[in-house]
PDB file of C-alpha atoms in Angstrom:
ATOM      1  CA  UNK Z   1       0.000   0.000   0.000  1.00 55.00           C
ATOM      2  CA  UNK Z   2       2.903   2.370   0.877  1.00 55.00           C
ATOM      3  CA  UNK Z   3       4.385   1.988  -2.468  1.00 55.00           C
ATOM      4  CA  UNK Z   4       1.311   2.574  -4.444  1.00 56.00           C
ATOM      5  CA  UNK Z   5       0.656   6.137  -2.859  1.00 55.00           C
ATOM      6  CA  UNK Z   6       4.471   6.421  -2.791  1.00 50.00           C
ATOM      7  CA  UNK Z   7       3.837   5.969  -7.083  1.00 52.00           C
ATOM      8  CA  UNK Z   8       0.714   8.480  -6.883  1.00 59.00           C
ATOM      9  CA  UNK Z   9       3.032  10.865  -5.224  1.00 52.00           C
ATOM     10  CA  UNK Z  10       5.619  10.738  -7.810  1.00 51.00           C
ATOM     11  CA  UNK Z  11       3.188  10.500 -10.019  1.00 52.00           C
ATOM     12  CA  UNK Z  12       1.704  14.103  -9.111  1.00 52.00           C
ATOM     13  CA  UNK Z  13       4.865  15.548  -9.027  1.00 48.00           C
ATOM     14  CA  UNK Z  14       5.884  14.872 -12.545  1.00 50.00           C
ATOM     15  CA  UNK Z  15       2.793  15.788 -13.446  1.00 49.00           C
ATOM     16  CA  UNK Z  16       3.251  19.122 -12.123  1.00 47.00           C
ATOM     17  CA  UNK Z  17       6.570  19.554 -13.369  1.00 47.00           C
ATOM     18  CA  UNK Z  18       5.443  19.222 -16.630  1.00 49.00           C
ATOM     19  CA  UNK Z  19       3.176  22.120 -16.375  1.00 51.00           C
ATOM     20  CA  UNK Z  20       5.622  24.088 -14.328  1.00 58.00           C
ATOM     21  CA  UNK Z  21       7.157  27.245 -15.526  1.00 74.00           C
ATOM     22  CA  UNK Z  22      10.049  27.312 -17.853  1.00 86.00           C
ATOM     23  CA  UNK Z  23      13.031  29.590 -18.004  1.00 90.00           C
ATOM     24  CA  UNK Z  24      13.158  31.330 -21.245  1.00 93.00           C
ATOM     25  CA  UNK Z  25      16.567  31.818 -23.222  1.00 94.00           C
ATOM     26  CA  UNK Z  26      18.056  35.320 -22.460  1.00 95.00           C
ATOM     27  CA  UNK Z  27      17.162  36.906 -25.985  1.00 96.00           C
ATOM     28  CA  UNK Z  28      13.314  36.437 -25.356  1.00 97.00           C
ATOM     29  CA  UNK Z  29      14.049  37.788 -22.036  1.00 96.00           C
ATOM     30  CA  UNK Z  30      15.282  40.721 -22.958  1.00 97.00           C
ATOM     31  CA  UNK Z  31      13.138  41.245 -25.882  1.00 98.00           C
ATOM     32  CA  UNK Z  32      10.182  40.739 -23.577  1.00 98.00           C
ATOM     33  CA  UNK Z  33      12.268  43.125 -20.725  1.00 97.00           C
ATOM     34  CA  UNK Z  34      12.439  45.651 -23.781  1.00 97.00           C
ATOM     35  CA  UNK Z  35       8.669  45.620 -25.082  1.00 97.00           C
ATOM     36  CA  UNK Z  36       6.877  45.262 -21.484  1.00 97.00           C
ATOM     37  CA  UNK Z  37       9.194  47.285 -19.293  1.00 94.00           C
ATOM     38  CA  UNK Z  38       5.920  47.633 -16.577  1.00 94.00           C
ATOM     39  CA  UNK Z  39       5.457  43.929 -16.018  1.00 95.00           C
ATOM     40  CA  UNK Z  40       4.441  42.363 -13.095  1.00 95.00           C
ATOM     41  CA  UNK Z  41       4.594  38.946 -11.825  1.00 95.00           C
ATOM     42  CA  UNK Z  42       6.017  37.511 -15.127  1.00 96.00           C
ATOM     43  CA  UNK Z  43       5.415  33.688 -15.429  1.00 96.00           C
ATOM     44  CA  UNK Z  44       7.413  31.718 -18.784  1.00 97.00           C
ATOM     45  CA  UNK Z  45       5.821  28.560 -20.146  1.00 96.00           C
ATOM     46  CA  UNK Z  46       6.707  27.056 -23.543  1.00 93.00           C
ATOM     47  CA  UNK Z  47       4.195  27.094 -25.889  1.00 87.00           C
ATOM     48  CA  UNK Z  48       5.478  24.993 -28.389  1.00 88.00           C
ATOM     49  CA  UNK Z  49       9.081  24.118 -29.936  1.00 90.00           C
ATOM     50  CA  UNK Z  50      11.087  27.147 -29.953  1.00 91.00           C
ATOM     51  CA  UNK Z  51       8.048  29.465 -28.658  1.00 96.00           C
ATOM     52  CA  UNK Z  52       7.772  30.994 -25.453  1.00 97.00           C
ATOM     53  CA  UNK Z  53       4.803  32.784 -24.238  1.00 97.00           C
ATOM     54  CA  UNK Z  54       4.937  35.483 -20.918  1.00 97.00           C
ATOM     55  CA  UNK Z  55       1.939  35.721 -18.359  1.00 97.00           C
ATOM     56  CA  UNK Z  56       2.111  38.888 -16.791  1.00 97.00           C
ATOM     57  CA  UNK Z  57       0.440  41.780 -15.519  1.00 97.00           C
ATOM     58  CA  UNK Z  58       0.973  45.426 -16.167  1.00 95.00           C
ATOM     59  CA  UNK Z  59      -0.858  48.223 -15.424  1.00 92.00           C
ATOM     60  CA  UNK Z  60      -3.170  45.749 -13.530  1.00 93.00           C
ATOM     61  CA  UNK Z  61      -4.134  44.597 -16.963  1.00 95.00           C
ATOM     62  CA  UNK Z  62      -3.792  40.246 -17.640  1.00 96.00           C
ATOM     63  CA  UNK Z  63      -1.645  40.035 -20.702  1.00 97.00           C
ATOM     64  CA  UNK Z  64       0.305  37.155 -22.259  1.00 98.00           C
ATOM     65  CA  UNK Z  65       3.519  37.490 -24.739  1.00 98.00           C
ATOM     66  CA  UNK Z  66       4.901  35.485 -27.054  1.00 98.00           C
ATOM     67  CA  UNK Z  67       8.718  35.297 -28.565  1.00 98.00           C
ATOM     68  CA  UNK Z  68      10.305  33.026 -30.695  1.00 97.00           C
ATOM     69  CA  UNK Z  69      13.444  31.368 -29.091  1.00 96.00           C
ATOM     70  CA  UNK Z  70      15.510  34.235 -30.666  1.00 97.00           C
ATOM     71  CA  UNK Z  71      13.702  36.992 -28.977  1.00 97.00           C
ATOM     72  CA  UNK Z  72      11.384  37.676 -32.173  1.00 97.00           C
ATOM     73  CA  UNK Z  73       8.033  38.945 -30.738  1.00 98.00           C
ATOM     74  CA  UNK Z  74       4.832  37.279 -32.258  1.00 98.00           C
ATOM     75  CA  UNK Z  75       1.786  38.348 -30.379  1.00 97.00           C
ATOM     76  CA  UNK Z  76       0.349  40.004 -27.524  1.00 98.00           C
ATOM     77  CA  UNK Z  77      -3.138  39.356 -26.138  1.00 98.00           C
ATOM     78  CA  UNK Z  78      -4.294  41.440 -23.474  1.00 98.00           C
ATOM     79  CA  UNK Z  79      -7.845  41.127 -21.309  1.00 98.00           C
ATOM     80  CA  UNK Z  80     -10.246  43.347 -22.341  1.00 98.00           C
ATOM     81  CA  UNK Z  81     -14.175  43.574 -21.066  1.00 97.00           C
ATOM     82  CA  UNK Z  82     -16.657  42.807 -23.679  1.00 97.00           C
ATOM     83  CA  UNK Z  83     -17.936  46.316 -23.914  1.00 96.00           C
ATOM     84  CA  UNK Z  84     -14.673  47.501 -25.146  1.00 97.00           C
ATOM     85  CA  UNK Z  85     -15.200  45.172 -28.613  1.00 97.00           C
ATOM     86  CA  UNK Z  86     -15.468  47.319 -31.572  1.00 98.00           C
ATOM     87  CA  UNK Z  87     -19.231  47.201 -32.215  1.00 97.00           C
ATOM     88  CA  UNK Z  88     -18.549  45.262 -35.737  1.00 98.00           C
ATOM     89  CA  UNK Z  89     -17.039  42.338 -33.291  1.00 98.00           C
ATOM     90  CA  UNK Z  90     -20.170  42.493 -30.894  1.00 97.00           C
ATOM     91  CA  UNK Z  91     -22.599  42.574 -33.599  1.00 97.00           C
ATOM     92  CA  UNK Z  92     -21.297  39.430 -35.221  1.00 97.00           C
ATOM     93  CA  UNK Z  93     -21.289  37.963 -31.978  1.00 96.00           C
ATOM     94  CA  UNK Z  94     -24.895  38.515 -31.617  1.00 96.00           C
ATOM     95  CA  UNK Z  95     -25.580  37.654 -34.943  1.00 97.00           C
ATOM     96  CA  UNK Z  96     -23.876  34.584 -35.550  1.00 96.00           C
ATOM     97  CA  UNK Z  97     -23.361  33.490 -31.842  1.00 96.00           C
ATOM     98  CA  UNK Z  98     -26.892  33.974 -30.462  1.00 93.00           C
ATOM     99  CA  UNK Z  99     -27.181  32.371 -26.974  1.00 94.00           C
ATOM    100  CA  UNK Z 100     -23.759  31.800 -26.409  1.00 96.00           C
ATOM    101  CA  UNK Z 101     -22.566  33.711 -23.441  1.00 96.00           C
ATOM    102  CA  UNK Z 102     -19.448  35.417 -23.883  1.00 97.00           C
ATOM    103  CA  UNK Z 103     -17.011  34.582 -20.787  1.00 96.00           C
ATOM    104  CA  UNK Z 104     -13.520  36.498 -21.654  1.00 96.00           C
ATOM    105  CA  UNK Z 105     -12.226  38.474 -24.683  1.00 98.00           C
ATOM    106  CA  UNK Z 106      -8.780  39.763 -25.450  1.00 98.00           C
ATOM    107  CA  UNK Z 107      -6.974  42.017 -27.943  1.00 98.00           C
ATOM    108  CA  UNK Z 108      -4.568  40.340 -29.960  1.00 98.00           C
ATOM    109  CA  UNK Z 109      -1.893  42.735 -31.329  1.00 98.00           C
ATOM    110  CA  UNK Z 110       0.687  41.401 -34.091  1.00 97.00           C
ATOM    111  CA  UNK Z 111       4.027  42.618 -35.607  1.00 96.00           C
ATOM    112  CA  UNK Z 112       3.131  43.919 -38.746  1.00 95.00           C
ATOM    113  CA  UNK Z 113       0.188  45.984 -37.192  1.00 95.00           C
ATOM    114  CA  UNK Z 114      -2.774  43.373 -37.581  1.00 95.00           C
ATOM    115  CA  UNK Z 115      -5.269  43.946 -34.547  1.00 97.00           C
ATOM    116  CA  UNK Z 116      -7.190  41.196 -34.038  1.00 98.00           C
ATOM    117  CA  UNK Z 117     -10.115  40.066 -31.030  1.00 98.00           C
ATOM    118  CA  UNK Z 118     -10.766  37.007 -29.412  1.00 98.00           C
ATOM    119  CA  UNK Z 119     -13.921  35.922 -27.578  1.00 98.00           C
ATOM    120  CA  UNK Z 120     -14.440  32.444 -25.641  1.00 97.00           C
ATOM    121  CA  UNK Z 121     -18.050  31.692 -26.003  1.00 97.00           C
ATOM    122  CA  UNK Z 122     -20.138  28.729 -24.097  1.00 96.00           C
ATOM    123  CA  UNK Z 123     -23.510  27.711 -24.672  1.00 94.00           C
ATOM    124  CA  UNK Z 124     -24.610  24.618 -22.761  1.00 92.00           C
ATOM    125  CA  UNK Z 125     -21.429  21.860 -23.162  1.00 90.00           C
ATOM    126  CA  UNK Z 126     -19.715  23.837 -25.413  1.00 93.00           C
ATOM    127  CA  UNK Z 127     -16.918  26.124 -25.814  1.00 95.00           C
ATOM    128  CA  UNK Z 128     -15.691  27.947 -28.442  1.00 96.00           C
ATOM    129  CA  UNK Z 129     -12.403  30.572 -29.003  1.00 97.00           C
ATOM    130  CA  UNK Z 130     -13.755  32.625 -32.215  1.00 98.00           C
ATOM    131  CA  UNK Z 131     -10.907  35.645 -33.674  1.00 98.00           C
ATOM    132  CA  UNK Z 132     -12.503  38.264 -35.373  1.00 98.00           C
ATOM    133  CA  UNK Z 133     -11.146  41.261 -37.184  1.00 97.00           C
ATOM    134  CA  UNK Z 134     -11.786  44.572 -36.156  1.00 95.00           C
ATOM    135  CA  UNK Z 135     -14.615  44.977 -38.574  1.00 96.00           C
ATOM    136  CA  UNK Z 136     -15.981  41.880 -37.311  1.00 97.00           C
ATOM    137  CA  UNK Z 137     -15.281  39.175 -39.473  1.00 97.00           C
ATOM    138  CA  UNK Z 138     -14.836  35.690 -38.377  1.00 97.00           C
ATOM    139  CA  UNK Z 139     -10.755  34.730 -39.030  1.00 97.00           C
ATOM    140  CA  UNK Z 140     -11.162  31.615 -37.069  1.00 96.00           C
ATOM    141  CA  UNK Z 141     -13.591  29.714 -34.665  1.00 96.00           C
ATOM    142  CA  UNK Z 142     -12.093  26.458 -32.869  1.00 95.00           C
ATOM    143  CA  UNK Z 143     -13.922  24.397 -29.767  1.00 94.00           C
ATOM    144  CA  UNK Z 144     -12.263  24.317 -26.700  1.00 88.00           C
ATOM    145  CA  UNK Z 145     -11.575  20.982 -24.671  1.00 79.00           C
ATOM    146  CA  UNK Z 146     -12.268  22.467 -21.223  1.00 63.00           C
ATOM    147  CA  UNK Z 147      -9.841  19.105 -20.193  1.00 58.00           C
ATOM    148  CA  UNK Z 148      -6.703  21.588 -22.601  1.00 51.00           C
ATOM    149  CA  UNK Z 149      -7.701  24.488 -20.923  1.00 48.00           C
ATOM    150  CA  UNK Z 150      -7.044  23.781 -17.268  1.00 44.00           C
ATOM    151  CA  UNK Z 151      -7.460  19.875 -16.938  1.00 38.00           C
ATOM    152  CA  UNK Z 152      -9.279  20.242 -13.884  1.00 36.00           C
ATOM    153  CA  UNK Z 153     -12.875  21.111 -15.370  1.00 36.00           C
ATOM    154  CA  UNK Z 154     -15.260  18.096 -16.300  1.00 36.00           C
ATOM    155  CA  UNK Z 155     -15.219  14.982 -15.192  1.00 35.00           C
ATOM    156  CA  UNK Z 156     -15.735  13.117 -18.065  1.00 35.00           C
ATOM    157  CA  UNK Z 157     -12.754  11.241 -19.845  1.00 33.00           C
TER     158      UNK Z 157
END
C-alpha cells in the first residue's frame, strides 16, 4: 500500500513539473524586458518548440507574450471587457453566436500591425475561441476541450 501512494506521489509531481514554468533563453528575455518594461509577476511557459509565451500583468491589466526562441516577438493578447469590442465584433457575436454567453475576450496585437479580437463563447457543453477582425469578421472559430484548458474542469474522460 505504501508503495502505491508512494507511485501516486511521484506521479503528481511529474505531473506538475510538466506544467511548471520554464526559463526562457536570455534573448526572449530581454526582448520581452524591452517591449513590457511595466510587467508584473512575469510567469514563462513554452508554448510549443522554440516558442515561449509570458503571463504577466501590467498596469493591472492580464496580458500574455509570445517570442520566438531568438527573442522575435509574435503576439500580444491582453484582457479586455466585452464592452470595449469594436461594435462590428459584438454585432457578429450577436448575430452569428446567439445564446452563447461570452465569458472572456482579449486584444490580440501582431508585428506587422494586424489587430485582431478574441472571444471564448459557451452555450450549454460547449466552448468555443472565435478571432474576429476589427470589422468583425470571423478569421477563425475552434472548440475548446475544457480538459486543454485547465485539466481540472469536467469529469468526463
Amino acid at each position: 500500500m505504501k508503495m502505491k501512494q508512494t507511485m501516486i506521489v511521484l506521479a503528481l509531481l511529474l505531473a506538475n513539473l510538466a506544467c511548471a514554468q520554464v526559463e526562457a533563453p536570455k534573448a526572449v528575455q530581454d526582448a520581452f524586458k524591452a517591449k513590457f518594461t511595466n510587467a508584473k509577476s512575469v510567469e514563462w511557459e513554452m508554448e510549443e518548440e522554440g516558442e515561449y509565451e509570458a503571463n504577466f500583468k501590467m498596469n493591472k491589466v492580464e496580458m500574455s507574450a509570445n517570442f520566438k526562441s531568438d527573442g522575435t516577438w509574435l503576439e500580444t493578447e491582453t484582457e479586455i471587457k466585452e464592452k470595449n469590442l469594436p461594435d462590428a465584433v459584438k454585432a457578429t457575436l450577436k448575430a452569428k453566436y446567439d445564446g452563447y454567453e461570452v465569458e472572456e475576450t482579449t486584444k490580440i496585437e501582431k508585428p506587422n500591425g494586424v489587430v485582431q479580437y478574441e472571444a471564448e463563447i459557451e452555450k450549454d457543453e460547449e466552448t468555443l475561441e472565435v478571432i474576429f477582425n476589427a470589422n468583425g469578421t470571423v478569421v477563425s472559430s475552434k472548440v475548446v476541450n475544457e480538459d486543454d484548458e485547465e485539466g481540472e474542469e469536467g469529469d468526463e474522460g
